PDB file of C-alpha atoms in Angstrom:
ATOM      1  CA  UNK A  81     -13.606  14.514   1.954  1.00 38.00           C
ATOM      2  CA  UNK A  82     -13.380  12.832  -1.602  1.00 39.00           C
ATOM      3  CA  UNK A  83     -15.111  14.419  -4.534  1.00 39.00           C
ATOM      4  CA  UNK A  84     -14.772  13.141  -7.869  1.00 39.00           C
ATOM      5  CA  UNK A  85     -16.577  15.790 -11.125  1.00 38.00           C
ATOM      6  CA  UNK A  86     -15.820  15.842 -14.502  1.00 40.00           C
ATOM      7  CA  UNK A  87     -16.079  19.730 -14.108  1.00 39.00           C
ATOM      8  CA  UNK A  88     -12.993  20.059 -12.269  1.00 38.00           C
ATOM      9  CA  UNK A  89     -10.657  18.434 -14.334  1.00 38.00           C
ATOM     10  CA  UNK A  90      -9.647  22.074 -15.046  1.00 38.00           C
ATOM     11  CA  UNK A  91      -8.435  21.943 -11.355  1.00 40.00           C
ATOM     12  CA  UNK A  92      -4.302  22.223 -11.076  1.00 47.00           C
ATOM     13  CA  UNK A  93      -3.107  18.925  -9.875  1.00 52.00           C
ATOM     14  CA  UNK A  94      -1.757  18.172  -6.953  1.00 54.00           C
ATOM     15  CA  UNK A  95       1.470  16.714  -6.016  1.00 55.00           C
ATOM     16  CA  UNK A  96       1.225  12.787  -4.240  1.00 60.00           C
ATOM     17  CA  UNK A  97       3.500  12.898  -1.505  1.00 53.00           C
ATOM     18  CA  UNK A  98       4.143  13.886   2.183  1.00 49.00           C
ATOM     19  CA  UNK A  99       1.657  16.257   3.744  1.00 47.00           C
ATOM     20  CA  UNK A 100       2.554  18.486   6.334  1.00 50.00           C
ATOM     21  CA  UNK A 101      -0.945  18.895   6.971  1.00 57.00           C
ATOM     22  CA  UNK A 102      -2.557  15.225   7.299  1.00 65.00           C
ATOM     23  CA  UNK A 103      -4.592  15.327   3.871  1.00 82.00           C
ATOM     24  CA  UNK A 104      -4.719  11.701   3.060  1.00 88.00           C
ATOM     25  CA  UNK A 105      -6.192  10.281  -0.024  1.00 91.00           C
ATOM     26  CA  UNK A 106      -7.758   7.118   2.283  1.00 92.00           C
ATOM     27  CA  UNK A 107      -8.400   3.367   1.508  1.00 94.00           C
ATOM     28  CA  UNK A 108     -11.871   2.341   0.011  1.00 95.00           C
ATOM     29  CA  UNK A 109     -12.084   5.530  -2.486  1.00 94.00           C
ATOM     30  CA  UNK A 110     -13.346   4.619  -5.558  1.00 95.00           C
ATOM     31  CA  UNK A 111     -11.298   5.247  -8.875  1.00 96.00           C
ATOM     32  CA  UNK A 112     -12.984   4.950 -12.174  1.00 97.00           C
ATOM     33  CA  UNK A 113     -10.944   3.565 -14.967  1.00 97.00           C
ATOM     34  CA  UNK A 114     -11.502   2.932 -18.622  1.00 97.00           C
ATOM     35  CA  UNK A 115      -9.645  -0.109 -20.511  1.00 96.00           C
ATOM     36  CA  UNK A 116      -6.954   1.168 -23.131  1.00 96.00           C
ATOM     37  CA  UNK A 117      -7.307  -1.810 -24.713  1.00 95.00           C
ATOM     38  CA  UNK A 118      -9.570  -4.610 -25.663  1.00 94.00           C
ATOM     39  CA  UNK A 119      -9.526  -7.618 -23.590  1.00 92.00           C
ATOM     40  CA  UNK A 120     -11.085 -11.160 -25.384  1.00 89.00           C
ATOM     41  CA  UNK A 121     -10.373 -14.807 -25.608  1.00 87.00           C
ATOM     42  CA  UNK A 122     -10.642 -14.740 -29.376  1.00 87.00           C
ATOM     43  CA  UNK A 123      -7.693 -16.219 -30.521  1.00 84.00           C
ATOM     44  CA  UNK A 124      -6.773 -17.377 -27.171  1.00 83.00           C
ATOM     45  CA  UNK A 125      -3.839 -15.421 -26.845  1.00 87.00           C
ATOM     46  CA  UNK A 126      -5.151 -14.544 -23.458  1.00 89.00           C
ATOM     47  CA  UNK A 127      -3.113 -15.718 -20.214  1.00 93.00           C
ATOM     48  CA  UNK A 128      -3.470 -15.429 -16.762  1.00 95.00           C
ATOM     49  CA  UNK A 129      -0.600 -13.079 -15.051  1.00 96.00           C
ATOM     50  CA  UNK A 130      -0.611 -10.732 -18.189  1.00 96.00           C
ATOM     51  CA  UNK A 131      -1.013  -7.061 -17.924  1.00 97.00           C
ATOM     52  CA  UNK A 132      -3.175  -4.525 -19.633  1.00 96.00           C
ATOM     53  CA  UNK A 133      -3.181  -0.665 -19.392  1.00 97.00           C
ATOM     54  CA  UNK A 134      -6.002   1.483 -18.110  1.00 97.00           C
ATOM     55  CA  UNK A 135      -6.430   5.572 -17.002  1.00 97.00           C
ATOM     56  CA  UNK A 136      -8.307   7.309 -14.670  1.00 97.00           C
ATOM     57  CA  UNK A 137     -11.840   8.224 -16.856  1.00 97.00           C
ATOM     58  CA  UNK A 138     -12.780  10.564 -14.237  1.00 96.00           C
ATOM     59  CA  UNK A 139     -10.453  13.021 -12.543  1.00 95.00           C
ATOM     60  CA  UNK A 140     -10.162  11.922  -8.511  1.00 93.00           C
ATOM     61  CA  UNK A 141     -10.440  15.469  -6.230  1.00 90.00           C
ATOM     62  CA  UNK A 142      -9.413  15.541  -1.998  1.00 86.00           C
ATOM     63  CA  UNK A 143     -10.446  19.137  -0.991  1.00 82.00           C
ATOM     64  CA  UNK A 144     -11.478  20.499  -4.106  1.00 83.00           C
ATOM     65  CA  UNK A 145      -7.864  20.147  -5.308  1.00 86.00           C
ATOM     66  CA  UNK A 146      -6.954  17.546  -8.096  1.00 90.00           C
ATOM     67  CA  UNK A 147      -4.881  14.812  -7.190  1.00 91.00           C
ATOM     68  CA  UNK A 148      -5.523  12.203  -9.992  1.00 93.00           C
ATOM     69  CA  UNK A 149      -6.327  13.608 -13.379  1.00 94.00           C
ATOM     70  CA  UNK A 150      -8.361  11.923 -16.324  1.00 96.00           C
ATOM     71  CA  UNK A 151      -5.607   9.954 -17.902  1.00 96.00           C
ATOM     72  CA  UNK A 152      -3.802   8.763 -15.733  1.00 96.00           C
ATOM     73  CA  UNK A 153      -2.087   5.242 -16.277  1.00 97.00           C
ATOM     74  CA  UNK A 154      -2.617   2.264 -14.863  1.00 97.00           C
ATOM     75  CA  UNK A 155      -2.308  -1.693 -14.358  1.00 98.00           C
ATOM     76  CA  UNK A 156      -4.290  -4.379 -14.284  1.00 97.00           C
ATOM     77  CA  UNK A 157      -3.528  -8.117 -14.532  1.00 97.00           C
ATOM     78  CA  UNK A 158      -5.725 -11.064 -15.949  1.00 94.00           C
ATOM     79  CA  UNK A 159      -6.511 -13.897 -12.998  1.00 96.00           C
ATOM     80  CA  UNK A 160      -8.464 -16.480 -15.023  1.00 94.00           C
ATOM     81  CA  UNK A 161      -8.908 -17.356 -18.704  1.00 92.00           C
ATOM     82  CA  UNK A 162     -11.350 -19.903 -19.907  1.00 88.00           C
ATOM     83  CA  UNK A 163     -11.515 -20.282 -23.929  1.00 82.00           C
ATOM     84  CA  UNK A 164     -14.596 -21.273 -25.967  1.00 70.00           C
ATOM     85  CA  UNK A 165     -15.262 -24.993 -26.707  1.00 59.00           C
ATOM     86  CA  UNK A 166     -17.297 -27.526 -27.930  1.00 55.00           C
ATOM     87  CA  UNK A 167     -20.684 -28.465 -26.815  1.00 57.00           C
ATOM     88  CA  UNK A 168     -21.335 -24.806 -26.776  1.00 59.00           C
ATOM     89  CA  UNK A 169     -18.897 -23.474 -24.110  1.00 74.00           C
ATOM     90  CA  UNK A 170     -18.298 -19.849 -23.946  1.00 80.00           C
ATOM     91  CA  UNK A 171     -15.403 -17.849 -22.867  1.00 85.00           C
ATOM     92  CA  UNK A 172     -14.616 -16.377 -19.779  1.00 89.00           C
ATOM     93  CA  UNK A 173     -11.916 -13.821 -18.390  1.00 91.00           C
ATOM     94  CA  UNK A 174     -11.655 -12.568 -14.860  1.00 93.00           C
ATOM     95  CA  UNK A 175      -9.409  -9.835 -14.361  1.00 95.00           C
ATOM     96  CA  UNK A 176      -7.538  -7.725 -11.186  1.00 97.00           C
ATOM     97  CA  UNK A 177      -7.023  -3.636 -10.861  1.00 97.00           C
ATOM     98  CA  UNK A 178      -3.126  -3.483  -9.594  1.00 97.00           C
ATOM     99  CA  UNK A 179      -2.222   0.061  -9.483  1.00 97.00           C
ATOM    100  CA  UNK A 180      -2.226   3.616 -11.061  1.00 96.00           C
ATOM    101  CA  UNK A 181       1.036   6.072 -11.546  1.00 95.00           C
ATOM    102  CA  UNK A 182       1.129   9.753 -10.245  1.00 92.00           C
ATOM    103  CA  UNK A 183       3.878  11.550 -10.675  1.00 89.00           C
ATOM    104  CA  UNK A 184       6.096   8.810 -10.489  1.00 90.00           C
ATOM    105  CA  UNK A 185       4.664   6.888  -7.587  1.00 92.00           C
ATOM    106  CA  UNK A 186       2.921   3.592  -7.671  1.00 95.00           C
ATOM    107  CA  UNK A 187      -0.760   3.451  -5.944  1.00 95.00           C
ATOM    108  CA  UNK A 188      -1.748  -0.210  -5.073  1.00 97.00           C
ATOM    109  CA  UNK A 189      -5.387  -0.158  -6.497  1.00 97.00           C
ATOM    110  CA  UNK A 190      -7.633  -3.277  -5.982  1.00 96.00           C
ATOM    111  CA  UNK A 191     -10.811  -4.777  -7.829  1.00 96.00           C
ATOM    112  CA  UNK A 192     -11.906  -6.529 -10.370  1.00 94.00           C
ATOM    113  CA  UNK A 193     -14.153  -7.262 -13.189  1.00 92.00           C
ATOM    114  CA  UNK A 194     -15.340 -10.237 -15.395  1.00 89.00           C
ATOM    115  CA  UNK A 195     -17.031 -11.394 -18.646  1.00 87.00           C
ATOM    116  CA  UNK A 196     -18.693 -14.638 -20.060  1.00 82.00           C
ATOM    117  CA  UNK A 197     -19.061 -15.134 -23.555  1.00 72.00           C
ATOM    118  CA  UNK A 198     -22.458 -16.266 -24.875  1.00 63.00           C
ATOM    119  CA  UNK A 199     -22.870 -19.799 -24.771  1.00 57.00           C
ATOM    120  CA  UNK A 200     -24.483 -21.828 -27.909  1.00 50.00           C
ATOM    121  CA  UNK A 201     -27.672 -22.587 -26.196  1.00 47.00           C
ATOM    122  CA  UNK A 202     -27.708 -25.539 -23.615  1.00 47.00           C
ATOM    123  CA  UNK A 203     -31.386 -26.683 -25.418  1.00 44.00           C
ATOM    124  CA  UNK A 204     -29.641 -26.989 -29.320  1.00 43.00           C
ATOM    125  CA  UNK A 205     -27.160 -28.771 -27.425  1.00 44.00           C
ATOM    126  CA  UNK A 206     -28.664 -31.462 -26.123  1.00 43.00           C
ATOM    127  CA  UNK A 207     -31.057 -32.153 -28.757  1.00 42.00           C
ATOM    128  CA  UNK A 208     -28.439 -32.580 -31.156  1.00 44.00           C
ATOM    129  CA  UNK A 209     -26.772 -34.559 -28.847  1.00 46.00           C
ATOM    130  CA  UNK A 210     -29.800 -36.701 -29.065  1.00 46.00           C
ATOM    131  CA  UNK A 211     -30.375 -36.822 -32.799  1.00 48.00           C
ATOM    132  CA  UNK A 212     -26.756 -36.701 -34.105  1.00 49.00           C
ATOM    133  CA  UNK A 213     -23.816 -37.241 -31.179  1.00 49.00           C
ATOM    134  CA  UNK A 214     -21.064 -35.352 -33.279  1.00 51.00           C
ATOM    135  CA  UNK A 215     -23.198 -32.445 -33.788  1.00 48.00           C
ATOM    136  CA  UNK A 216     -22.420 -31.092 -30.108  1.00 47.00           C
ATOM    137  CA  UNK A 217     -19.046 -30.817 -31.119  1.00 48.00           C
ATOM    138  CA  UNK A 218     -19.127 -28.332 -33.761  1.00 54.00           C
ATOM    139  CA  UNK A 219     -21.381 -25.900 -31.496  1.00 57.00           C
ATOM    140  CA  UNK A 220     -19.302 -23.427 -29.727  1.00 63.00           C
ATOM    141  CA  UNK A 221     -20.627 -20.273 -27.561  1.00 73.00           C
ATOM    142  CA  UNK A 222     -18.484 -16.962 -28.109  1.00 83.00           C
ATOM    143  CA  UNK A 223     -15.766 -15.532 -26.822  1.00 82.00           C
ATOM    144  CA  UNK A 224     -15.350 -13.661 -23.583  1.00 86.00           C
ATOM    145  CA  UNK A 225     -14.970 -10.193 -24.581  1.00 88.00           C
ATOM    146  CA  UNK A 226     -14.488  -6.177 -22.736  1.00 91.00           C
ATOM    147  CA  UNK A 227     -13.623  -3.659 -25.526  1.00 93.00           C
ATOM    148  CA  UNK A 228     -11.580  -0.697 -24.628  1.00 94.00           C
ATOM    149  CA  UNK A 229     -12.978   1.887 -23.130  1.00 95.00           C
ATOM    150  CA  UNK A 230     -15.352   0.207 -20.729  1.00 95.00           C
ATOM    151  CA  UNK A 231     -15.305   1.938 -17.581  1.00 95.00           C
ATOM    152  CA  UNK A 232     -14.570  -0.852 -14.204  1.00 96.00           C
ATOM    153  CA  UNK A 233     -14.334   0.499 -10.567  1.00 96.00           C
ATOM    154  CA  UNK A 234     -10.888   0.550  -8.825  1.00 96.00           C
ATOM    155  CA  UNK A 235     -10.617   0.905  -5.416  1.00 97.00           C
ATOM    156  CA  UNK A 236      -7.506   2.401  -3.455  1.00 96.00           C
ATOM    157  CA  UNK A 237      -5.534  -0.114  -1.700  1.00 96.00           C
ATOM    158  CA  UNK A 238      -3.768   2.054   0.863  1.00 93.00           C
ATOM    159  CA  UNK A 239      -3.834   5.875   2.720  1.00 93.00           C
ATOM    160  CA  UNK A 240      -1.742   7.967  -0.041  1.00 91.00           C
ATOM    161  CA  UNK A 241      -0.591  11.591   1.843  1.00 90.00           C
ATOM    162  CA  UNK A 242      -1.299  14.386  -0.288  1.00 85.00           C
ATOM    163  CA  UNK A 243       0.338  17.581  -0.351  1.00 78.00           C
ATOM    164  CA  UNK A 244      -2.607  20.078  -0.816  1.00 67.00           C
ATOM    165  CA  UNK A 245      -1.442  23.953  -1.046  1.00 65.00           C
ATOM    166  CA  UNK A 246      -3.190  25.597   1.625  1.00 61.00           C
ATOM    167  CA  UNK A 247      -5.911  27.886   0.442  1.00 56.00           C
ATOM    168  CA  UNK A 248      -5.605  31.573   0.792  1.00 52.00           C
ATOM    169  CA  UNK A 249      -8.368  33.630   1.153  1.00 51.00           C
ATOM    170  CA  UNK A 250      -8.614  36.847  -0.766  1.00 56.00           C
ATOM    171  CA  UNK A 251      -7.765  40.006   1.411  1.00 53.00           C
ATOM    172  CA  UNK A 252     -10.502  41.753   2.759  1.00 55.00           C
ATOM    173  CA  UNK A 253     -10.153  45.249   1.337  1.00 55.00           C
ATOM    174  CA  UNK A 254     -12.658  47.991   3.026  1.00 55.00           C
ATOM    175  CA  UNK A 255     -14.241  50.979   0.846  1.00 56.00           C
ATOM    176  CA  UNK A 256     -11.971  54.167   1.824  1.00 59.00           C
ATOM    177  CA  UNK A 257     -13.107  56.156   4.990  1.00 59.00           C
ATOM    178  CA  UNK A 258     -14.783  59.708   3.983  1.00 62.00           C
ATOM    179  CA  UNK A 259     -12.361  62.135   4.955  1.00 61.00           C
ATOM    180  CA  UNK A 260     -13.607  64.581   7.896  1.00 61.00           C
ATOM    181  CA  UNK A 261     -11.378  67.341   9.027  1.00 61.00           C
ATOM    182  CA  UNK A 262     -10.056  67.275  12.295  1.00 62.00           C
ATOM    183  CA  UNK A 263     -11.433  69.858  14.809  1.00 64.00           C
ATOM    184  CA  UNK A 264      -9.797  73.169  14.327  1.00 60.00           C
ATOM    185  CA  UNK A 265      -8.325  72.063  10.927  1.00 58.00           C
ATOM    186  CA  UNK A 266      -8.397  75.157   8.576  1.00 60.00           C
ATOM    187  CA  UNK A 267     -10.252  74.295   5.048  1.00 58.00           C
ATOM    188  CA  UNK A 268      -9.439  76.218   1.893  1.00 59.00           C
ATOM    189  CA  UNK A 269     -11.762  76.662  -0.646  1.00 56.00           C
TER     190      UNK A 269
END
């Protein structure tokens, strides 16, 4: 089973790779990231296909062990830019999750997030179109914008094994017996 607390990123970290013992970190489990970096439209400098850097904001536990610590980098990949524009259009990005490192191996991640700029008000719009046509074109909305640090949900994109050291229990140590002499044992005193 998958836990995920902020109180165990204390926990010693676990190792991704072959398990002897089946643990799997399974498709579906849910990865929260944070943005390293801010993500807008301002400036359109912007394009689809390029990458931006995320980590793990939470640290990711299978068995009470953890196997993905806060920090931990990862990828994502803009799908869709739209700039701001006249007649009040606002920006838009959509981006992708693509994957997170641990301990050198890749972890196909999906999902994705968007944003919408403001626009500049449909109603302004279209009375200035009405009263003075070039007005519309000096109306823009704002950009599209998702600062760094916002937290998005990733998702893993494929069973990961996980090699979990087996837990020991503590030995069970039992108070020491009273000591009764044996029948026909001489006692000094």
């Amino acid at each position: 089973m998958l836990l995920a607390s902020p109180l165990a990123a204390t926990a010693q970290v676990a190792p991704i790779a072959a398990a002897p013992g089946g643990t799997m970190l399974r498709v579906g489990t849910e990865i929260p990231l944070k943005l390293s970096e801010e993500l807008t439209t301002k400036g359109k400098k912007l394009r689809v296909g390029q990458r931006f850097h995320l980590e793990t904001a939470e640290p990711v536990l299978v068995n009470g062990v953890n196997v993905i610590p806060v920090g931990t980098p990862a990828m994502g990949e803009i799908t869709e830019v739209k700039n701001k524009g006249m007649w009040g259009k606002s920006g838009h990005l959509s981006a992708r999750i693509v994957y997170l490192t641990v301990n050198g191996r890749q972890i196909r991640l999906s999902g994705s997030f968007d944003d919408k700029g403001v626009a500049g008000g449909v109603g302004a719009v279209a009375a200035s179109a009405l009263v003075f046509l070039p007005a519309g074109f000096f109306m823009t909305g704002t950009s599209a914008r998702v600062p760094a640090g916002t937290v998005v949900k990733g998702f893993v994109d494929e069973d990961v094994p996980v090699a979990v050291p087996a837990v020991q229990a503590p030995l069970a140590v039992a108070a020491p017996a009273a000591v009764v002499p044996a029948a026909g044992a001489v006692t000094q005193k």
